[in-house]
PDB file of C-alpha atoms in Angstrom:
ATOM      1  CA  UNK A   1      -8.908 -76.627 -37.430  1.00 85.00           C
ATOM      2  CA  UNK A   2      -7.260 -78.310 -40.525  1.00 89.00           C
ATOM      3  CA  UNK A   3      -7.248 -74.964 -42.466  1.00 93.00           C
ATOM      4  CA  UNK A   4      -5.277 -73.433 -39.581  1.00 94.00           C
ATOM      5  CA  UNK A   5      -2.929 -76.397 -39.631  1.00 95.00           C
ATOM      6  CA  UNK A   6      -2.374 -76.054 -43.441  1.00 95.00           C
ATOM      7  CA  UNK A   7      -1.877 -72.275 -43.173  1.00 96.00           C
ATOM      8  CA  UNK A   8       0.697 -72.500 -40.402  1.00 96.00           C
ATOM      9  CA  UNK A   9       2.723 -74.961 -42.161  1.00 97.00           C
ATOM     10  CA  UNK A  10       2.749 -73.129 -45.467  1.00 97.00           C
ATOM     11  CA  UNK A  11       4.196 -69.961 -43.654  1.00 97.00           C
ATOM     12  CA  UNK A  12       7.605 -71.650 -43.023  1.00 98.00           C
ATOM     13  CA  UNK A  13      10.377 -73.045 -45.043  1.00 97.00           C
ATOM     14  CA  UNK A  14      12.087 -74.853 -42.109  1.00 97.00           C
ATOM     15  CA  UNK A  15       9.822 -77.195 -39.813  1.00 97.00           C
ATOM     16  CA  UNK A  16      11.108 -79.136 -36.764  1.00 97.00           C
ATOM     17  CA  UNK A  17       8.873 -81.838 -35.336  1.00 97.00           C
ATOM     18  CA  UNK A  18       8.963 -82.751 -31.623  1.00 97.00           C
ATOM     19  CA  UNK A  19       6.954 -85.368 -29.442  1.00 95.00           C
ATOM     20  CA  UNK A  20       6.886 -86.499 -25.915  1.00 92.00           C
ATOM     21  CA  UNK A  21       9.718 -88.437 -24.082  1.00 85.00           C
ATOM     22  CA  UNK A  22       9.700 -92.148 -23.975  1.00 81.00           C
ATOM     23  CA  UNK A  23       7.690 -92.280 -27.062  1.00 87.00           C
ATOM     24  CA  UNK A  24       4.961 -94.824 -27.984  1.00 88.00           C
ATOM     25  CA  UNK A  25       3.821 -95.625 -31.509  1.00 92.00           C
ATOM     26  CA  UNK A  26       1.335 -92.930 -31.443  1.00 95.00           C
ATOM     27  CA  UNK A  27       4.021 -90.157 -30.735  1.00 94.00           C
ATOM     28  CA  UNK A  28       6.329 -91.849 -33.306  1.00 94.00           C
ATOM     29  CA  UNK A  29       3.914 -92.484 -35.835  1.00 95.00           C
ATOM     30  CA  UNK A  30       2.583 -88.980 -35.666  1.00 97.00           C
ATOM     31  CA  UNK A  31       6.110 -87.607 -35.801  1.00 96.00           C
ATOM     32  CA  UNK A  32       7.188 -89.549 -38.642  1.00 95.00           C
ATOM     33  CA  UNK A  33       3.883 -89.627 -40.347  1.00 96.00           C
ATOM     34  CA  UNK A  34       3.703 -85.734 -40.357  1.00 97.00           C
ATOM     35  CA  UNK A  35       7.300 -85.562 -41.668  1.00 96.00           C
ATOM     36  CA  UNK A  36       6.522 -87.762 -44.461  1.00 96.00           C
ATOM     37  CA  UNK A  37       3.369 -85.978 -45.380  1.00 97.00           C
ATOM     38  CA  UNK A  38       5.147 -82.481 -45.460  1.00 97.00           C
ATOM     39  CA  UNK A  39       8.002 -83.984 -47.485  1.00 96.00           C
ATOM     40  CA  UNK A  40       5.703 -85.591 -50.041  1.00 97.00           C
ATOM     41  CA  UNK A  41       3.547 -82.433 -50.491  1.00 97.00           C
ATOM     42  CA  UNK A  42       5.966 -79.510 -49.809  1.00 97.00           C
ATOM     43  CA  UNK A  43       9.139 -80.806 -51.211  1.00 96.00           C
ATOM     44  CA  UNK A  44      11.195 -77.599 -51.095  1.00 96.00           C
ATOM     45  CA  UNK A  45      10.546 -77.408 -47.198  1.00 97.00           C
ATOM     46  CA  UNK A  46      13.268 -78.609 -44.781  1.00 96.00           C
ATOM     47  CA  UNK A  47      11.928 -81.000 -42.177  1.00 95.00           C
ATOM     48  CA  UNK A  48      13.753 -82.230 -39.019  1.00 94.00           C
ATOM     49  CA  UNK A  49      12.923 -84.785 -36.404  1.00 94.00           C
ATOM     50  CA  UNK A  50      13.836 -83.994 -32.822  1.00 93.00           C
ATOM     51  CA  UNK A  51      14.172 -86.082 -29.879  1.00 90.00           C
ATOM     52  CA  UNK A  52      16.664 -88.413 -27.890  1.00 83.00           C
ATOM     53  CA  UNK A  53      15.234 -91.852 -28.907  1.00 77.00           C
ATOM     54  CA  UNK A  54      13.435 -93.244 -31.911  1.00 74.00           C
ATOM     55  CA  UNK A  55      13.159 -96.985 -31.141  1.00 66.00           C
ATOM     56  CA  UNK A  56      12.182 -98.992 -34.282  1.00 64.00           C
ATOM     57  CA  UNK A  57      11.509 -95.921 -36.229  1.00 64.00           C
ATOM     58  CA  UNK A  58      15.226 -95.190 -37.071  1.00 57.00           C
ATOM     59  CA  UNK A  59      15.628 -94.511 -40.682  1.00 54.00           C
ATOM     60  CA  UNK A  60      17.180 -91.928 -43.103  1.00 47.00           C
ATOM     61  CA  UNK A  61      14.767 -89.183 -41.873  1.00 54.00           C
ATOM     62  CA  UNK A  62      16.673 -88.803 -38.476  1.00 55.00           C
ATOM     63  CA  UNK A  63      19.390 -86.420 -38.107  1.00 54.00           C
ATOM     64  CA  UNK A  64      21.367 -87.395 -35.100  1.00 59.00           C
ATOM     65  CA  UNK A  65      21.541 -83.850 -33.872  1.00 79.00           C
ATOM     66  CA  UNK A  66      19.510 -80.672 -34.966  1.00 90.00           C
ATOM     67  CA  UNK A  67      21.534 -77.326 -34.664  1.00 92.00           C
ATOM     68  CA  UNK A  68      20.017 -74.670 -32.591  1.00 95.00           C
ATOM     69  CA  UNK A  69      20.144 -72.305 -35.474  1.00 96.00           C
ATOM     70  CA  UNK A  70      17.748 -74.722 -37.461  1.00 96.00           C
ATOM     71  CA  UNK A  71      15.384 -74.954 -34.510  1.00 96.00           C
ATOM     72  CA  UNK A  72      15.588 -70.993 -34.026  1.00 97.00           C
ATOM     73  CA  UNK A  73      14.593 -70.425 -37.465  1.00 97.00           C
ATOM     74  CA  UNK A  74      11.705 -72.921 -37.812  1.00 98.00           C
ATOM     75  CA  UNK A  75       8.205 -73.712 -37.061  1.00 98.00           C
ATOM     76  CA  UNK A  76       8.414 -76.146 -34.280  1.00 98.00           C
ATOM     77  CA  UNK A  77       5.390 -78.610 -34.208  1.00 98.00           C
ATOM     78  CA  UNK A  78       4.840 -80.703 -30.950  1.00 98.00           C
ATOM     79  CA  UNK A  79       2.704 -83.887 -31.441  1.00 98.00           C
ATOM     80  CA  UNK A  80       1.022 -86.091 -28.930  1.00 96.00           C
ATOM     81  CA  UNK A  81       2.196 -84.348 -25.907  1.00 94.00           C
ATOM     82  CA  UNK A  82      -0.136 -82.784 -23.060  1.00 89.00           C
ATOM     83  CA  UNK A  83       2.223 -80.738 -21.037  1.00 89.00           C
ATOM     84  CA  UNK A  84       5.659 -78.774 -21.783  1.00 92.00           C
ATOM     85  CA  UNK A  85       7.682 -80.829 -19.186  1.00 87.00           C
ATOM     86  CA  UNK A  86       7.065 -83.933 -21.397  1.00 87.00           C
ATOM     87  CA  UNK A  87       8.589 -82.513 -24.632  1.00 94.00           C
ATOM     88  CA  UNK A  88      11.671 -84.486 -25.554  1.00 92.00           C
ATOM     89  CA  UNK A  89      14.070 -81.687 -26.463  1.00 92.00           C
ATOM     90  CA  UNK A  90      12.866 -78.177 -24.798  1.00 95.00           C
ATOM     91  CA  UNK A  91      14.425 -76.199 -27.493  1.00 96.00           C
ATOM     92  CA  UNK A  92      11.124 -76.121 -29.347  1.00 97.00           C
ATOM     93  CA  UNK A  93      10.698 -72.876 -27.123  1.00 97.00           C
ATOM     94  CA  UNK A  94      13.402 -71.198 -29.227  1.00 97.00           C
ATOM     95  CA  UNK A  95      11.620 -71.570 -32.522  1.00 98.00           C
ATOM     96  CA  UNK A  96      10.044 -68.753 -34.359  1.00 98.00           C
ATOM     97  CA  UNK A  97       6.504 -70.069 -33.986  1.00 98.00           C
ATOM     98  CA  UNK A  98       5.149 -73.257 -32.284  1.00 98.00           C
ATOM     99  CA  UNK A  99       2.196 -75.442 -33.041  1.00 98.00           C
ATOM    100  CA  UNK A 100       0.796 -78.229 -30.971  1.00 98.00           C
ATOM    101  CA  UNK A 101      -1.309 -81.216 -32.422  1.00 98.00           C
ATOM    102  CA  UNK A 102      -2.658 -83.432 -29.737  1.00 97.00           C
ATOM    103  CA  UNK A 103      -5.521 -85.714 -28.423  1.00 95.00           C
ATOM    104  CA  UNK A 104      -4.813 -85.828 -24.602  1.00 91.00           C
ATOM    105  CA  UNK A 105      -6.919 -84.136 -22.058  1.00 86.00           C
ATOM    106  CA  UNK A 106      -6.020 -80.467 -21.751  1.00 88.00           C
ATOM    107  CA  UNK A 107      -3.466 -79.807 -19.067  1.00 85.00           C
ATOM    108  CA  UNK A 108      -1.742 -76.524 -20.259  1.00 91.00           C
ATOM    109  CA  UNK A 109      -1.257 -74.230 -23.137  1.00 95.00           C
ATOM    110  CA  UNK A 110       2.297 -74.037 -24.288  1.00 97.00           C
ATOM    111  CA  UNK A 111       2.313 -73.306 -28.040  1.00 97.00           C
ATOM    112  CA  UNK A 112       1.225 -70.263 -30.308  1.00 97.00           C
ATOM    113  CA  UNK A 113      -1.172 -72.541 -32.096  1.00 97.00           C
ATOM    114  CA  UNK A 114      -2.866 -75.350 -30.419  1.00 97.00           C
ATOM    115  CA  UNK A 115      -5.076 -77.844 -32.373  1.00 97.00           C
ATOM    116  CA  UNK A 116      -6.403 -80.272 -29.833  1.00 96.00           C
ATOM    117  CA  UNK A 117      -9.145 -82.925 -30.074  1.00 96.00           C
ATOM    118  CA  UNK A 118      -9.705 -85.075 -27.082  1.00 93.00           C
ATOM    119  CA  UNK A 119     -12.266 -87.005 -29.046  1.00 94.00           C
ATOM    120  CA  UNK A 120      -9.711 -88.415 -31.368  1.00 96.00           C
ATOM    121  CA  UNK A 121      -8.211 -91.769 -30.106  1.00 94.00           C
ATOM    122  CA  UNK A 122      -4.852 -90.984 -31.211  1.00 96.00           C
ATOM    123  CA  UNK A 123      -2.861 -87.936 -32.578  1.00 97.00           C
ATOM    124  CA  UNK A 124      -2.333 -90.149 -35.658  1.00 98.00           C
ATOM    125  CA  UNK A 125      -6.122 -90.260 -36.060  1.00 98.00           C
ATOM    126  CA  UNK A 126      -6.281 -86.415 -35.983  1.00 97.00           C
ATOM    127  CA  UNK A 127      -3.593 -86.109 -38.432  1.00 98.00           C
ATOM    128  CA  UNK A 128      -5.089 -88.585 -40.699  1.00 98.00           C
ATOM    129  CA  UNK A 129      -8.370 -86.524 -40.568  1.00 97.00           C
ATOM    130  CA  UNK A 130      -6.444 -83.336 -41.379  1.00 97.00           C
ATOM    131  CA  UNK A 131      -4.620 -85.058 -44.288  1.00 97.00           C
ATOM    132  CA  UNK A 132      -8.029 -86.444 -45.821  1.00 96.00           C
ATOM    133  CA  UNK A 133      -9.594 -83.061 -45.495  1.00 95.00           C
ATOM    134  CA  UNK A 134      -6.862 -80.942 -47.441  1.00 96.00           C
ATOM    135  CA  UNK A 135      -7.685 -80.943 -51.154  1.00 93.00           C
ATOM    136  CA  UNK A 136      -5.015 -81.476 -53.771  1.00 94.00           C
ATOM    137  CA  UNK A 137      -2.609 -83.355 -51.190  1.00 96.00           C
ATOM    138  CA  UNK A 138      -1.432 -86.804 -51.362  1.00 97.00           C
ATOM    139  CA  UNK A 139      -1.281 -89.417 -48.585  1.00 97.00           C
ATOM    140  CA  UNK A 140       1.312 -92.052 -49.639  1.00 97.00           C
ATOM    141  CA  UNK A 141       1.222 -95.497 -48.389  1.00 97.00           C
ATOM    142  CA  UNK A 142       4.336 -94.870 -46.167  1.00 95.00           C
ATOM    143  CA  UNK A 143       2.575 -92.006 -44.519  1.00 97.00           C
ATOM    144  CA  UNK A 144      -0.490 -93.913 -43.943  1.00 98.00           C
ATOM    145  CA  UNK A 145       1.287 -97.070 -42.621  1.00 97.00           C
ATOM    146  CA  UNK A 146       2.952 -94.663 -39.774  1.00 96.00           C
ATOM    147  CA  UNK A 147      -0.473 -93.263 -39.057  1.00 98.00           C
ATOM    148  CA  UNK A 148      -2.358 -96.475 -39.032  1.00 98.00           C
ATOM    149  CA  UNK A 149       0.238 -98.045 -36.626  1.00 96.00           C
ATOM    150  CA  UNK A 150      -0.204 -95.131 -34.140  1.00 96.00           C
ATOM    151  CA  UNK A 151      -4.031 -95.590 -34.196  1.00 97.00           C
ATOM    152  CA  UNK A 152      -3.810 -99.456 -33.726  1.00 95.00           C
ATOM    153  CA  UNK A 153      -1.672 -99.324 -30.672  1.00 91.00           C
ATOM    154  CA  UNK A 154      -3.338 -96.306 -29.110  1.00 91.00           C
ATOM    155  CA  UNK A 155      -6.683 -98.052 -29.379  1.00 90.00           C
ATOM    156  CA  UNK A 156      -5.204-101.570 -28.608  1.00 84.00           C
ATOM    157  CA  UNK A 157      -6.561-102.836 -31.911  1.00 90.00           C
ATOM    158  CA  UNK A 158      -9.776-100.893 -31.734  1.00 92.00           C
ATOM    159  CA  UNK A 159     -10.648-102.297 -28.407  1.00 84.00           C
ATOM    160  CA  UNK A 160     -10.419 -99.230 -26.185  1.00 82.00           C
ATOM    161  CA  UNK A 161     -13.534 -97.151 -25.173  1.00 82.00           C
ATOM    162  CA  UNK A 162     -12.212 -94.157 -27.123  1.00 86.00           C
ATOM    163  CA  UNK A 163     -12.515 -95.878 -30.488  1.00 93.00           C
ATOM    164  CA  UNK A 164     -15.287 -94.294 -32.236  1.00 95.00           C
ATOM    165  CA  UNK A 165     -16.968 -94.479 -35.784  1.00 97.00           C
ATOM    166  CA  UNK A 166     -14.584 -91.639 -36.898  1.00 97.00           C
ATOM    167  CA  UNK A 167     -11.572 -93.552 -35.707  1.00 97.00           C
ATOM    168  CA  UNK A 168     -12.690 -96.568 -37.920  1.00 98.00           C
ATOM    169  CA  UNK A 169     -13.451 -94.187 -40.882  1.00 98.00           C
ATOM    170  CA  UNK A 170     -10.031 -92.655 -40.729  1.00 98.00           C
ATOM    171  CA  UNK A 171      -8.245 -96.007 -40.342  1.00 98.00           C
ATOM    172  CA  UNK A 172     -10.241 -97.203 -43.484  1.00 97.00           C
ATOM    173  CA  UNK A 173      -9.191 -94.106 -45.399  1.00 97.00           C
ATOM    174  CA  UNK A 174      -5.520 -94.750 -44.560  1.00 98.00           C
ATOM    175  CA  UNK A 175      -6.110 -98.499 -45.469  1.00 97.00           C
ATOM    176  CA  UNK A 176      -7.302 -97.370 -48.910  1.00 97.00           C
ATOM    177  CA  UNK A 177      -3.655 -96.634 -49.775  1.00 97.00           C
ATOM    178  CA  UNK A 178      -2.991-100.344 -50.013  1.00 97.00           C
ATOM    179  CA  UNK A 179      -1.836-101.017 -46.517  1.00 97.00           C
ATOM    180  CA  UNK A 180      -1.178-104.812 -45.790  1.00 96.00           C
ATOM    181  CA  UNK A 181      -3.292-104.866 -42.542  1.00 96.00           C
ATOM    182  CA  UNK A 182      -2.241-108.371 -41.419  1.00 95.00           C
ATOM    183  CA  UNK A 183       1.553-107.614 -41.950  1.00 95.00           C
ATOM    184  CA  UNK A 184       1.249-104.291 -39.964  1.00 95.00           C
ATOM    185  CA  UNK A 185      -0.382-106.220 -36.988  1.00 93.00           C
ATOM    186  CA  UNK A 186       2.534-108.706 -37.172  1.00 93.00           C
ATOM    187  CA  UNK A 187       5.122-106.070 -37.363  1.00 90.00           C
ATOM    188  CA  UNK A 188       3.642-104.118 -34.421  1.00 90.00           C
ATOM    189  CA  UNK A 189       2.548-107.075 -32.038  1.00 89.00           C
ATOM    190  CA  UNK A 190       4.820-110.082 -32.926  1.00 90.00           C
ATOM    191  CA  UNK A 191       7.623-110.405 -30.490  1.00 88.00           C
ATOM    192  CA  UNK A 192      10.862-112.201 -30.526  1.00 91.00           C
ATOM    193  CA  UNK A 193      11.729-115.049 -28.203  1.00 94.00           C
ATOM    194  CA  UNK A 194      13.533-112.989 -25.582  1.00 93.00           C
ATOM    195  CA  UNK A 195      10.574-110.694 -25.307  1.00 93.00           C
ATOM    196  CA  UNK A 196       8.167-113.761 -25.063  1.00 95.00           C
ATOM    197  CA  UNK A 197      10.250-114.838 -22.126  1.00 96.00           C
ATOM    198  CA  UNK A 198      10.053-111.401 -20.588  1.00 96.00           C
ATOM    199  CA  UNK A 199       6.222-111.482 -21.000  1.00 95.00           C
ATOM    200  CA  UNK A 200       6.128-114.782 -19.265  1.00 96.00           C
ATOM    201  CA  UNK A 201       8.196-113.487 -16.363  1.00 96.00           C
ATOM    202  CA  UNK A 202       5.940-110.393 -16.029  1.00 94.00           C
ATOM    203  CA  UNK A 203       2.867-112.615 -15.942  1.00 94.00           C
ATOM    204  CA  UNK A 204       4.354-114.689 -13.108  1.00 94.00           C
ATOM    205  CA  UNK A 205       5.767-111.691 -11.255  1.00 94.00           C
ATOM    206  CA  UNK A 206       2.959-109.405 -10.113  1.00 96.00           C
ATOM    207  CA  UNK A 207       1.186-108.333  -7.131  1.00 97.00           C
ATOM    208  CA  UNK A 208      -2.742-107.983  -7.037  1.00 97.00           C
ATOM    209  CA  UNK A 209      -4.923-106.418  -4.361  1.00 95.00           C
ATOM    210  CA  UNK A 210      -8.238-104.683  -4.238  1.00 95.00           C
ATOM    211  CA  UNK A 211      -8.591-104.687  -8.038  1.00 96.00           C
ATOM    212  CA  UNK A 212      -5.168-103.299  -8.795  1.00 97.00           C
ATOM    213  CA  UNK A 213      -2.431-105.402 -10.258  1.00 97.00           C
ATOM    214  CA  UNK A 214       1.045-104.108 -10.325  1.00 97.00           C
ATOM    215  CA  UNK A 215       4.614-105.103 -11.015  1.00 97.00           C
ATOM    216  CA  UNK A 216       7.685-103.201  -9.713  1.00 97.00           C
ATOM    217  CA  UNK A 217      10.883-104.229 -11.692  1.00 96.00           C
ATOM    218  CA  UNK A 218      14.526-103.378 -11.267  1.00 95.00           C
ATOM    219  CA  UNK A 219      16.986-103.020 -13.779  1.00 94.00           C
ATOM    220  CA  UNK A 220      18.438-106.454 -12.676  1.00 95.00           C
ATOM    221  CA  UNK A 221      14.966-107.971 -13.087  1.00 95.00           C
ATOM    222  CA  UNK A 222      14.943-106.780 -16.780  1.00 95.00           C
ATOM    223  CA  UNK A 223      18.458-107.295 -17.814  1.00 94.00           C
ATOM    224  CA  UNK A 224      18.157-111.181 -18.521  1.00 95.00           C
ATOM    225  CA  UNK A 225      15.757-110.471 -21.315  1.00 94.00           C
ATOM    226  CA  UNK A 226      17.880-108.187 -23.097  1.00 92.00           C
ATOM    227  CA  UNK A 227      15.308-105.233 -23.600  1.00 90.00           C
ATOM    228  CA  UNK A 228      15.476-101.671 -22.437  1.00 88.00           C
ATOM    229  CA  UNK A 229      13.958-100.312 -19.317  1.00 88.00           C
ATOM    230  CA  UNK A 230      11.836 -97.992 -21.121  1.00 85.00           C
ATOM    231  CA  UNK A 231      10.531-100.909 -23.451  1.00 86.00           C
ATOM    232  CA  UNK A 232       9.927-103.073 -20.491  1.00 92.00           C
ATOM    233  CA  UNK A 233       6.849-100.886 -19.397  1.00 92.00           C
ATOM    234  CA  UNK A 234       5.389-101.010 -22.824  1.00 87.00           C
ATOM    235  CA  UNK A 235       4.038-104.348 -22.083  1.00 92.00           C
ATOM    236  CA  UNK A 236       1.728-103.312 -19.515  1.00 93.00           C
ATOM    237  CA  UNK A 237      -1.253-104.189 -21.789  1.00 88.00           C
ATOM    238  CA  UNK A 238      -0.284-107.887 -20.897  1.00 91.00           C
ATOM    239  CA  UNK A 239      -2.533-107.383 -17.900  1.00 93.00           C
ATOM    240  CA  UNK A 240      -5.377-105.817 -19.748  1.00 88.00           C
ATOM    241  CA  UNK A 241      -7.442-108.853 -20.529  1.00 87.00           C
ATOM    242  CA  UNK A 242      -7.673-110.130 -17.017  1.00 93.00           C
ATOM    243  CA  UNK A 243     -11.390-109.736 -15.775  1.00 93.00           C
ATOM    244  CA  UNK A 244     -10.496-109.118 -12.110  1.00 95.00           C
ATOM    245  CA  UNK A 245      -7.875-106.468 -13.112  1.00 96.00           C
ATOM    246  CA  UNK A 246      -9.734-103.109 -12.860  1.00 96.00           C
ATOM    247  CA  UNK A 247      -6.365-101.085 -12.860  1.00 97.00           C
ATOM    248  CA  UNK A 248      -2.910-102.385 -13.859  1.00 97.00           C
ATOM    249  CA  UNK A 249       0.559-100.845 -13.711  1.00 97.00           C
ATOM    250  CA  UNK A 250       4.269-101.682 -14.451  1.00 97.00           C
ATOM    251  CA  UNK A 251       6.930 -99.535 -12.567  1.00 97.00           C
ATOM    252  CA  UNK A 252      10.632 -99.729 -13.511  1.00 96.00           C
ATOM    253  CA  UNK A 253      13.665 -98.091 -12.398  1.00 95.00           C
ATOM    254  CA  UNK A 254      14.474 -94.848 -14.444  1.00 90.00           C
ATOM    255  CA  UNK A 255      17.312 -95.907 -16.717  1.00 84.00           C
ATOM    256  CA  UNK A 256      19.088 -92.422 -16.196  1.00 85.00           C
ATOM    257  CA  UNK A 257      18.532 -92.650 -12.308  1.00 90.00           C
ATOM    258  CA  UNK A 258      18.164 -95.960 -10.795  1.00 91.00           C
ATOM    259  CA  UNK A 259      17.150 -94.397  -7.411  1.00 93.00           C
ATOM    260  CA  UNK A 260      13.847 -93.309  -8.932  1.00 96.00           C
ATOM    261  CA  UNK A 261      11.052 -95.183 -10.743  1.00 97.00           C
ATOM    262  CA  UNK A 262       8.905 -94.568 -13.990  1.00 95.00           C
ATOM    263  CA  UNK A 263       5.397 -96.157 -14.389  1.00 95.00           C
ATOM    264  CA  UNK A 264       2.800 -96.986 -16.780  1.00 94.00           C
ATOM    265  CA  UNK A 265      -0.724 -97.027 -15.489  1.00 95.00           C
ATOM    266  CA  UNK A 266      -4.002 -98.350 -17.242  1.00 94.00           C
ATOM    267  CA  UNK A 267      -7.537 -98.901 -16.267  1.00 93.00           C
ATOM    268  CA  UNK A 268     -10.756-100.422 -17.675  1.00 89.00           C
ATOM    269  CA  UNK A 269     -13.131 -97.510 -16.736  1.00 88.00           C
ATOM    270  CA  UNK A 270     -11.742 -95.659 -13.815  1.00 93.00           C
ATOM    271  CA  UNK A 271     -10.197 -92.237 -14.254  1.00 93.00           C
ATOM    272  CA  UNK A 272      -6.645 -92.424 -13.261  1.00 94.00           C
ATOM    273  CA  UNK A 273      -4.906 -89.535 -14.805  1.00 90.00           C
ATOM    274  CA  UNK A 274      -5.836 -87.247 -12.102  1.00 92.00           C
ATOM    275  CA  UNK A 275      -4.000 -89.358  -9.471  1.00 95.00           C
ATOM    276  CA  UNK A 276      -1.048 -89.669 -11.804  1.00 94.00           C
ATOM    277  CA  UNK A 277      -0.978 -85.916 -11.949  1.00 91.00           C
ATOM    278  CA  UNK A 278      -0.026 -85.792  -8.465  1.00 93.00           C
ATOM    279  CA  UNK A 279       2.963 -88.048  -9.057  1.00 94.00           C
ATOM    280  CA  UNK A 280       4.884 -86.108 -11.906  1.00 90.00           C
ATOM    281  CA  UNK A 281       2.629 -87.722 -14.581  1.00 88.00           C
ATOM    282  CA  UNK A 282      -0.570 -87.492 -16.438  1.00 83.00           C
ATOM    283  CA  UNK A 283      -2.009 -88.660 -19.796  1.00 82.00           C
ATOM    284  CA  UNK A 284      -5.423 -90.112 -20.693  1.00 83.00           C
ATOM    285  CA  UNK A 285      -8.192 -90.921 -18.431  1.00 86.00           C
ATOM    286  CA  UNK A 286      -7.533 -94.530 -18.641  1.00 87.00           C
ATOM    287  CA  UNK A 287      -3.881 -94.798 -19.803  1.00 88.00           C
ATOM    288  CA  UNK A 288      -1.239 -92.468 -18.523  1.00 89.00           C
ATOM    289  CA  UNK A 289       2.284 -92.511 -16.970  1.00 90.00           C
ATOM    290  CA  UNK A 290       4.413 -91.272 -13.777  1.00 93.00           C
ATOM    291  CA  UNK A 291       8.035 -90.519 -13.500  1.00 91.00           C
ATOM    292  CA  UNK A 292      10.643 -89.523 -10.827  1.00 93.00           C
ATOM    293  CA  UNK A 293       9.160 -91.583  -7.867  1.00 97.00           C
ATOM    294  CA  UNK A 294      10.789 -92.962  -4.948  1.00 96.00           C
ATOM    295  CA  UNK A 295       9.881 -96.485  -4.039  1.00 96.00           C
ATOM    296  CA  UNK A 296       7.841 -94.974  -1.125  1.00 96.00           C
ATOM    297  CA  UNK A 297       5.949 -92.758  -3.549  1.00 97.00           C
ATOM    298  CA  UNK A 298       5.238 -95.869  -5.794  1.00 97.00           C
ATOM    299  CA  UNK A 299       3.757 -97.660  -2.920  1.00 97.00           C
ATOM    300  CA  UNK A 300       1.779 -94.447  -1.999  1.00 97.00           C
ATOM    301  CA  UNK A 301       0.406 -94.230  -5.527  1.00 97.00           C
ATOM    302  CA  UNK A 302      -0.701 -97.901  -5.596  1.00 97.00           C
ATOM    303  CA  UNK A 303      -2.695 -97.167  -2.448  1.00 97.00           C
ATOM    304  CA  UNK A 304      -4.278 -94.215  -3.955  1.00 97.00           C
ATOM    305  CA  UNK A 305      -5.372 -96.229  -7.012  1.00 97.00           C
ATOM    306  CA  UNK A 306      -6.791 -98.904  -4.839  1.00 97.00           C
ATOM    307  CA  UNK A 307      -8.847 -96.115  -3.077  1.00 96.00           C
ATOM    308  CA  UNK A 308     -10.503 -95.230  -6.338  1.00 96.00           C
ATOM    309  CA  UNK A 309     -12.175 -98.650  -6.466  1.00 95.00           C
ATOM    310  CA  UNK A 310     -13.782 -98.424  -3.090  1.00 85.00           C
TER     311      UNK A 310
END
């Protein structure tokens, strides 16, 4: 698989890298990590990052807008995305060739070259595996740190059931570049006071019934804490260490359309992505998202999740 990855990259002088909308650290880490690696090892190639939001990953690598002509003459690489509808910037379809690198359960084929390994805990793990197998190429500390963050967050600090010996091995190979493990953990997981207050609010404002914990938040609920609606859903993991919670969710209004809701869903062992697929969503078996739901649909989804535990 890694040979096809390398051969495909080496065919093109222009590369554009895409990932899913509302990106988490695995999506951003794999997008930026791949960009760094290509620039380090193929300095004559032009690499562009595509997407509408980059969160904490804003740096000199980002071009505010990538011209259509650039994409049309590029190899478009889509990372960490299970289905075409979730790609942030659908212009990838206009590229000369497309390649997808992903670790989600297979939903559909939408690229010319597809490198998918569902056993990888993160797309960052899969890329780390590729990079260590390709001879004569370097993995810099900057690249390694980006990939390590993606692995760290998608495994919740190596606590999820998709963490394997290979996950730990790839993380250790990345750490060999001189990563400051404690500092990375602090950068990823430490929160400011406003966020701390939001988390406390979240823990005090949830419903729990029949094994399912959930919080449905409006823009007005979130506004006092000074965080974005999309970021508010990232803290769904705050419910993950409660013994009684088998499934837990956060739903927020969509920042583009307050009449509908987006949701982040998690579970300990129960497969939930099949239900999510019926609500404009999908993802991993135990971690997935939904979008464009009316409040009635949100409540119907919660009932379906409860039914999974009967």
